Amino acid sequence: MSTYPMAPLIKYTLLILYLALVLPLPVLAPIAIKYWLLAATLLGFLLVLALVSEEVQLDSNSLKVSYPSWCRWFMRRGWQLPLADIKALLPVATSQAGRVYYLRTKDASFLLPQRVANFPELLANLQRITGINTSSVQRLTPPWTYQLLAVLSALLLAAELLSAWFQGLSWQLVLGGGING
């Protein structure tokens, strides 16, 4: 059995983006709700971490999409598809000019996970086991989009942390009566 977690570039980019967007809220909030927002921020981080912990398992009999045991109890259950049931690979254009792929069975369609680590290996193994041609399948988005988002998110987070540090420093100067205090 081969396991394919979410690609680290995508996983950590989304976690950094969450922190960059949400971390300032408890810092800037009035004292009355500061601790509630901090608790909500931590719970939200755990939820996002659970969402980006989805993994794909492929063996000679089935393809399974699920979550690790630590979060499986509150996340959606995922799905499992016997590879013998796959009849075709159906490409579908997205509204953002991308392309997603569905694994078609006689009765249903299952979205092919495209944001996994070692995606080419997953496709090669899927083609080898099922005989369905996966040579035209590509990632949903090119890596440079997540690289750019990671850099921008890290810059935003760094600017917010630097701003918070300067804000704390200025309060020390005001309360301390100046630099020589």
XYZ file of N, CA and C in Angstrom:
543
model
N 0.846 -1.181 0.000
C 0.000 0.000 0.000
C 0.887 1.239 0.000
N 0.551 2.192 -0.843
C 1.257 3.466 -0.900
C 0.345 4.547 -0.329
N 0.933 5.425 0.472
C 0.174 6.525 1.062
C 0.698 7.836 0.502
N -0.224 8.704 0.110
C 0.108 9.995 -0.475
C -0.564 11.091 0.347
N 0.190 11.761 1.219
C -0.394 12.881 1.964
C -0.506 14.104 1.067
N -1.136 15.153 1.569
C -1.200 16.396 0.812
C 0.227 16.895 0.593
N 0.476 17.475 -0.560
C 1.801 17.998 -0.890
C 2.222 19.022 0.165
N 3.447 18.910 0.700
C 3.889 19.833 1.752
C 3.802 21.305 1.350
N 4.119 21.629 0.104
C 4.030 23.019 -0.340
C 2.617 23.555 -0.155
N 1.637 22.780 -0.507
C 0.243 23.203 -0.390
C -0.177 23.235 1.081
N 0.156 22.188 1.803
C -0.238 22.091 3.212
C 0.300 23.263 4.029
N 1.601 23.499 3.954
C 2.197 24.539 4.789
C 1.863 25.940 4.299
N 1.655 26.104 3.002
C 1.213 27.398 2.492
C -0.148 27.762 3.067
N -1.063 26.815 3.092
C -2.400 27.094 3.620
C -2.372 27.353 5.125
N -1.501 26.669 5.845
C -1.374 26.925 7.282
C -0.800 28.319 7.549
N 0.219 28.710 6.796
C 0.802 30.047 6.956
C -0.214 31.118 6.571
N -0.963 30.883 5.505
C -1.988 31.835 5.098
C -3.042 32.006 6.192
N -3.465 30.900 6.808
C -4.433 30.987 7.906
C -3.874 31.855 9.033
N -2.640 31.581 9.436
C -2.041 32.365 10.519
C -1.919 33.838 10.150
N -1.514 34.115 8.919
C -1.353 35.503 8.486
C -2.682 36.257 8.493
N -3.762 35.578 8.154
C -5.060 36.239 8.093
C -5.748 36.340 9.454
N -5.524 35.373 10.327
C -6.315 35.289 11.554
C -5.549 35.699 12.811
N -4.258 35.505 12.844
C -3.490 35.791 14.047
C -3.629 37.229 14.561
N -3.751 38.237 13.699
C -3.905 39.599 14.228
C -5.229 39.840 14.967
N -6.237 39.027 14.722
C -7.545 39.287 15.332
C -7.507 39.303 16.855
N -6.965 38.273 17.529
C -6.932 38.355 18.989
C -5.999 39.448 19.513
N -4.974 39.777 18.747
C -4.043 40.822 19.171
C -4.722 42.187 19.152
N -5.529 42.440 18.141
C -6.174 43.742 17.984
C -7.529 43.846 18.677
N -8.028 42.745 19.189
C -9.372 42.722 19.774
C -9.399 43.435 21.127
N -10.586 43.942 21.489
C -10.745 44.502 22.841
C -10.520 43.405 23.884
N -10.096 43.815 25.055
C -9.773 42.864 26.127
C -10.929 41.898 26.401
N -12.164 42.378 26.311
C -13.333 41.560 26.652
C -13.436 40.289 25.806
N -12.980 40.351 24.567
C -13.093 39.164 23.699
C -11.750 38.610 23.244
N -10.672 39.188 23.721
C -9.330 38.776 23.298
C -9.092 37.280 23.513
N -9.428 36.759 24.710
C -9.149 35.356 25.011
C -10.086 34.409 24.257
N -11.314 34.857 24.023
C -12.232 34.045 23.212
C -11.717 33.928 21.792
N -11.233 35.042 21.247
C -10.691 35.012 19.888
C -9.406 34.194 19.810
N -8.598 34.248 20.841
C -7.387 33.434 20.863
C -7.740 31.952 20.858
N -8.724 31.569 21.676
C -9.172 30.172 21.701
C -9.759 29.764 20.348
N -10.560 30.652 19.746
C -11.149 30.361 18.435
C -10.058 30.250 17.370
N -9.024 31.066 17.456
C -7.911 31.011 16.510
C -7.187 29.667 16.617
N -6.952 29.214 17.833
C -6.288 27.915 18.026
C -7.160 26.766 17.522
N -8.457 26.821 17.818
C -9.360 25.779 17.307
C -9.434 25.815 15.781
N -9.465 27.013 15.218
C -9.473 27.157 13.766
C -8.212 26.597 13.137
N -7.073 26.820 13.791
C -5.818 26.276 13.283
C -5.858 24.745 13.269
N -6.394 24.161 14.336
C -6.521 22.701 14.376
C -7.454 22.195 13.277
N -8.521 22.929 13.012
C -9.445 22.541 11.942
C -8.758 22.610 10.577
N -8.038 23.693 10.320
C -7.316 23.815 9.042
C -6.247 22.730 8.940
N -5.550 22.460 10.043
C -4.550 21.393 10.043
C -5.196 20.050 9.712
N -6.376 19.805 10.253
C -7.089 18.562 9.939
C -7.478 18.524 8.461
N -7.957 19.634 7.939
C -8.374 19.676 6.533
C -7.217 19.389 5.580
N -6.033 19.878 5.913
C -4.884 19.675 5.019
C -4.127 18.393 5.344
N -4.691 17.554 6.217
C -4.077 16.276 6.557
C -4.697 15.112 5.796
N -5.563 15.418 4.847
C -6.174 14.365 4.037
C -5.070 13.557 3.349
N -5.287 12.259 3.230
C -4.301 11.412 2.575
C -4.986 10.405 1.659
N -4.240 9.980 0.659
C -4.730 9.015 -0.317
C -3.918 7.735 -0.142
N -4.618 6.617 -0.106
C -3.951 5.319 -0.011
C -4.319 4.502 -1.237
N -3.304 3.932 -1.850
C -3.502 3.139 -3.057
C -2.822 1.785 -2.868
N -3.601 0.722 -3.088
C -3.008 -0.613 -3.120
C -3.500 -1.301 -4.389
N -3.224 -2.542 -4.550
C -3.576 -3.232 -5.789
C -5.079 -3.432 -5.953
N -5.857 -3.178 -4.903
C -7.302 -3.399 -4.978
C -8.158 -2.141 -4.912
N -7.663 -1.088 -4.236
C -8.541 0.062 -4.027
C -7.768 1.365 -3.887
N -8.519 2.436 -4.069
C -8.042 3.797 -3.840
C -8.900 4.343 -2.711
N -8.243 4.845 -1.674
C -8.966 5.309 -0.494
C -8.524 6.721 -0.152
N -9.492 7.600 0.105
C -9.221 8.958 0.551
C -9.779 9.091 1.957
N -8.903 9.460 2.907
C -9.338 9.564 4.300
C -8.451 10.547 5.053
N -8.736 10.658 6.335
C -7.974 11.523 7.226
C -7.254 10.659 8.253
N -6.161 11.177 8.846
C -5.479 10.424 9.901
C -6.410 10.196 11.095
N -6.078 9.223 11.909
C -6.964 8.840 13.014
C -7.194 9.967 14.009
N -6.249 10.896 14.175
C -6.414 11.946 15.184
C -7.560 12.898 14.853
N -7.946 12.984 13.570
C -9.025 13.911 13.209
C -10.165 13.242 12.450
N -10.053 11.954 12.216
C -11.073 11.243 11.435
C -12.443 11.285 12.111
N -12.467 11.362 13.429
C -13.734 11.308 14.164
C -14.596 12.540 13.926
N -14.017 13.678 13.537
C -14.863 14.851 13.284
C -14.802 15.354 11.843
N -13.966 14.756 11.014
C -13.913 15.136 9.601
C -14.819 14.198 8.805
N -15.070 14.577 7.564
C -15.864 13.673 6.738
C -15.135 12.345 6.600
N -15.847 11.354 6.364
C -15.288 10.007 6.416
C -14.412 9.654 5.205
N -14.478 10.378 4.127
C -13.705 10.020 2.948
C -14.436 8.980 2.114
N -13.703 8.323 1.248
C -14.312 7.311 0.399
C -13.274 6.273 0.005
N -13.783 5.147 -0.445
C -12.934 4.065 -0.927
C -13.543 3.524 -2.207
N -12.703 3.292 -3.187
C -13.157 2.862 -4.496
C -12.374 1.619 -4.930
N -13.053 0.507 -5.165
C -12.355 -0.655 -5.726
C -11.843 -0.311 -7.131
N -10.577 -0.578 -7.369
C -9.983 -0.204 -8.659
C -10.615 -0.965 -9.821
N -11.129 -2.126 -9.572
C -11.780 -2.902 -10.633
C -13.059 -2.227 -11.121
N -13.635 -1.350 -10.310
C -14.872 -0.664 -10.683
C -14.643 0.548 -11.582
N -13.402 1.029 -11.685
C -13.115 2.222 -12.483
C -13.228 1.884 -13.961
N -14.079 2.637 -14.658
C -14.302 2.409 -16.088
C -13.610 3.445 -16.971
N -13.458 4.670 -16.428
C -12.878 5.737 -17.246
C -12.370 6.864 -16.351
N -11.573 7.732 -16.964
C -11.087 8.936 -16.322
C -11.685 10.100 -17.096
N -12.503 10.899 -16.435
C -13.254 11.960 -17.102
C -12.688 13.330 -16.740
N -12.122 14.074 -17.718
C -11.644 15.436 -17.436
C -12.810 16.427 -17.451
N -12.773 17.385 -16.511
C -13.806 18.420 -16.431
C -13.101 19.761 -16.239
N -13.433 20.740 -17.076
C -12.836 22.068 -16.963
C -13.443 22.803 -15.766
N -12.592 23.591 -15.088
C -13.065 24.391 -13.962
C -13.294 25.823 -14.425
N -13.944 26.607 -13.606
C -14.221 28.002 -13.969
C -12.948 28.854 -13.938
N -11.864 28.351 -13.329
C -10.599 29.093 -13.291
C -9.624 28.599 -14.354
N -10.124 27.957 -15.372
C -9.343 27.461 -16.510
C -8.433 26.292 -16.141
N -8.738 25.628 -15.053
C -8.009 24.423 -14.678
C -8.767 23.202 -15.164
N -8.305 22.052 -14.745
C -8.958 20.810 -15.141
C -8.886 19.841 -13.967
N -10.050 19.320 -13.583
C -10.108 18.263 -12.584
C -10.482 16.973 -13.296
N -10.242 15.860 -12.630
C -10.499 14.565 -13.241
C -11.348 13.726 -12.295
N -12.308 13.043 -12.874
C -13.168 12.156 -12.110
C -12.914 10.714 -12.525
N -12.831 9.855 -11.535
C -12.749 8.423 -11.783
C -14.182 7.924 -11.895
N -14.558 7.472 -13.080
C -15.943 7.037 -13.338
C -16.082 5.546 -13.095
N -17.151 5.226 -12.386
C -17.551 3.830 -12.240
C -18.879 3.683 -12.963
N -19.459 2.538 -12.887
C -20.753 2.314 -13.537
C -21.827 3.232 -12.950
N -21.763 3.477 -11.636
C -22.835 4.202 -10.952
C -22.465 5.575 -10.416
N -21.178 5.911 -10.319
C -20.798 7.151 -9.641
C -19.490 7.705 -10.205
N -19.157 8.902 -9.727
C -17.891 9.546 -10.073
C -17.185 9.963 -8.791
N -15.869 9.809 -8.772
C -15.058 10.177 -7.621
C -13.959 11.112 -8.085
N -13.805 12.230 -7.390
C -12.800 13.220 -7.755
C -11.398 12.670 -7.502
N -10.571 12.672 -8.527
C -9.186 12.239 -8.396
C -8.422 13.286 -7.588
N -7.822 12.907 -6.467
C -7.053 13.881 -5.681
C -5.820 14.339 -6.457
N -5.683 15.662 -6.631
C -4.594 16.203 -7.427
C -3.609 17.021 -6.602
N -3.830 17.149 -5.304
C -2.951 17.974 -4.476
C -2.115 17.124 -3.526
N -1.732 15.955 -3.969
C -0.979 15.042 -3.111
C 0.507 15.100 -3.422
N 1.300 14.707 -2.441
C 2.738 14.568 -2.661
C 2.957 13.378 -3.595
N 3.990 13.441 -4.382
C 4.330 12.359 -5.325
C 3.185 12.056 -6.281
N 2.550 13.107 -6.774
C 1.411 12.952 -7.682
C 1.764 12.132 -8.925
N 2.921 12.364 -9.567
C 3.263 11.527 -10.730
C 3.339 10.039 -10.385
N 3.841 9.722 -9.193
C 3.908 8.322 -8.764
C 2.500 7.751 -8.576
N 1.608 8.531 -7.976
C 0.216 8.091 -7.813
C -0.405 7.788 -9.171
N -0.198 8.690 -10.137
C -0.759 8.479 -11.475
C -0.169 7.240 -12.147
N 1.148 7.076 -12.030
C 1.805 5.908 -12.650
C 1.279 4.611 -12.037
N 1.137 4.579 -10.723
C 0.617 3.377 -10.069
C -0.840 3.128 -10.438
N -1.615 4.183 -10.518
C -3.025 4.053 -10.903
C -3.134 3.515 -12.330
N -2.309 4.024 -13.228
C -2.321 3.545 -14.617
C -1.862 2.100 -14.706
N -0.817 1.761 -13.961
C -0.287 0.393 -13.982
C -1.335 -0.606 -13.484
N -2.048 -0.237 -12.423
C -3.007 -1.172 -11.829
C -4.302 -1.253 -12.621
N -4.818 -0.102 -13.091
C -6.129 -0.086 -13.755
C -6.040 -0.208 -15.270
N -4.894 0.162 -15.853
C -4.772 0.164 -17.300
C -5.354 1.417 -17.945
N -5.865 2.340 -17.156
C -6.421 3.591 -17.686
C -5.283 4.580 -17.908
N -5.263 5.199 -19.088
C -4.206 6.132 -19.451
C -4.323 7.412 -18.617
N -3.265 7.710 -17.847
C -3.239 8.924 -17.025
C -2.188 9.914 -17.514
N -1.651 9.697 -18.711
C -0.546 10.537 -19.198
C -0.948 11.991 -19.421
N -2.203 12.274 -19.650
C -2.623 13.668 -19.875
C -3.021 14.380 -18.583
N -3.042 13.673 -17.469
C -3.451 14.265 -16.192
C -2.315 15.105 -15.627
N -2.654 16.319 -15.214
C -1.681 17.215 -14.591
C -2.241 17.708 -13.267
N -1.388 18.371 -12.509
C -1.843 18.970 -11.258
C -2.905 20.024 -11.555
N -3.751 20.254 -10.563
C -4.811 21.244 -10.719
C -4.236 22.638 -10.917
N -3.223 22.978 -10.142
C -2.559 24.277 -10.271
C -1.050 24.044 -10.329
N -0.347 24.884 -11.080
C 1.112 24.719 -11.146
C 1.748 25.099 -9.806
N 2.900 24.508 -9.477
C 3.545 24.772 -8.184
C 3.868 26.250 -7.941
N 4.139 27.011 -8.995
C 4.520 28.402 -8.773
C 3.400 29.195 -8.109
N 2.149 28.799 -8.299
C 1.058 29.544 -7.660
C 1.110 29.388 -6.141
N 1.392 28.183 -5.669
C 1.520 27.977 -4.228
C 2.823 28.553 -3.693
N 3.877 28.538 -4.495
C 5.131 29.160 -4.069
C 4.935 30.662 -3.872
N 4.256 31.301 -4.813
C 3.982 32.730 -4.695
C 3.087 33.009 -3.489
N 2.044 32.204 -3.316
C 1.154 32.385 -2.164
C 1.903 32.171 -0.854
N 2.827 31.220 -0.822
C 3.619 30.974 0.390
C 4.494 32.184 0.717
N 5.158 32.736 -0.284
C 6.021 33.900 -0.064
C 5.188 35.092 0.408
N 4.073 35.350 -0.250
C 3.227 36.488 0.137
C 2.639 36.297 1.534
N 2.233 35.086 1.855
C 1.685 34.807 3.184
C 2.755 34.975 4.256
N 3.966 34.490 3.977
C 5.061 34.626 4.942
C 5.438 36.093 5.129
N 5.439 36.865 4.047
C 5.720 38.300 4.166
C 4.638 39.009 4.977
N 3.384 38.665 4.735
C 2.281 39.250 5.496
C 2.397 38.901 6.977
N 2.678 37.658 7.283
C 2.830 37.229 8.672
C 4.022 37.924 9.327
N 5.132 38.021 8.614
C 6.316 38.702 9.150
C 6.024 40.183 9.411
N 5.328 40.832 8.495
C 4.977 42.246 8.677
C 4.059 42.426 9.890
N 3.135 41.502 10.083
C 2.238 41.599 11.231
C 2.994 41.390 12.539
N 3.909 40.421 12.565
C 4.699 40.190 13.770
C 5.618 41.373 14.062
N 6.216 41.933 13.026
C 7.068 43.104 13.190
C 6.249 44.296 13.679
N 5.075 44.465 13.131
C 4.184 45.544 13.558
C 3.790 45.379 15.020
N 3.470 44.150 15.429
C 3.107 43.895 16.826
C 4.295 44.175 17.745
N 5.493 43.809 17.287
C 6.681 44.071 18.094
C 6.899 45.578 18.260
N 6.788 46.331 17.146
C 6.948 47.781 17.218
C 5.853 48.423 18.069
N 4.646 47.899 17.974
C 3.553 48.431 18.783
C 3.856 48.208 20.268
N 4.345 47.041 20.624
C 4.720 46.773 22.011
C 5.861 47.661 22.461
N 6.822 47.904 21.581
C 7.948 48.770 21.900
C 7.478 50.198 22.120
N 6.565 50.680 21.279
C 6.078 52.053 21.432
C 5.287 52.211 22.723
N 4.534 51.205 23.133
C 3.799 51.274 24.397
C 4.779 51.317 25.568
N 5.881 50.586 25.453
C 6.884 50.639 26.519
C 7.497 52.028 26.617
N 7.729 52.665 25.476
C 8.291 54.020 25.476
C 7.308 55.020 26.072
N 6.016 54.884 25.735
C 5.005 55.818 26.252
C 4.828 55.610 27.749
N 4.709 54.382 28.187
C 4.478 54.108 29.602
C 5.728 54.350 30.433
N 6.888 54.171 29.834
C 8.135 54.327 30.558
C 8.626 55.776 30.580
N 7.944 56.666 29.893
C 8.332 58.079 29.918
C 9.444 58.416 28.957
N 9.615 57.652 27.909
C 10.637 57.972 26.916
C 11.757 56.973 26.933
N 12.753 57.213 26.118
C 13.845 56.275 25.968
C 14.688 56.231 27.243
N 14.939 57.382 27.858
C 15.761 57.412 29.051
C 14.984 57.093 30.318
N 13.632 57.061 30.209
C 12.674 56.677 31.201
C 12.943 57.058 32.564
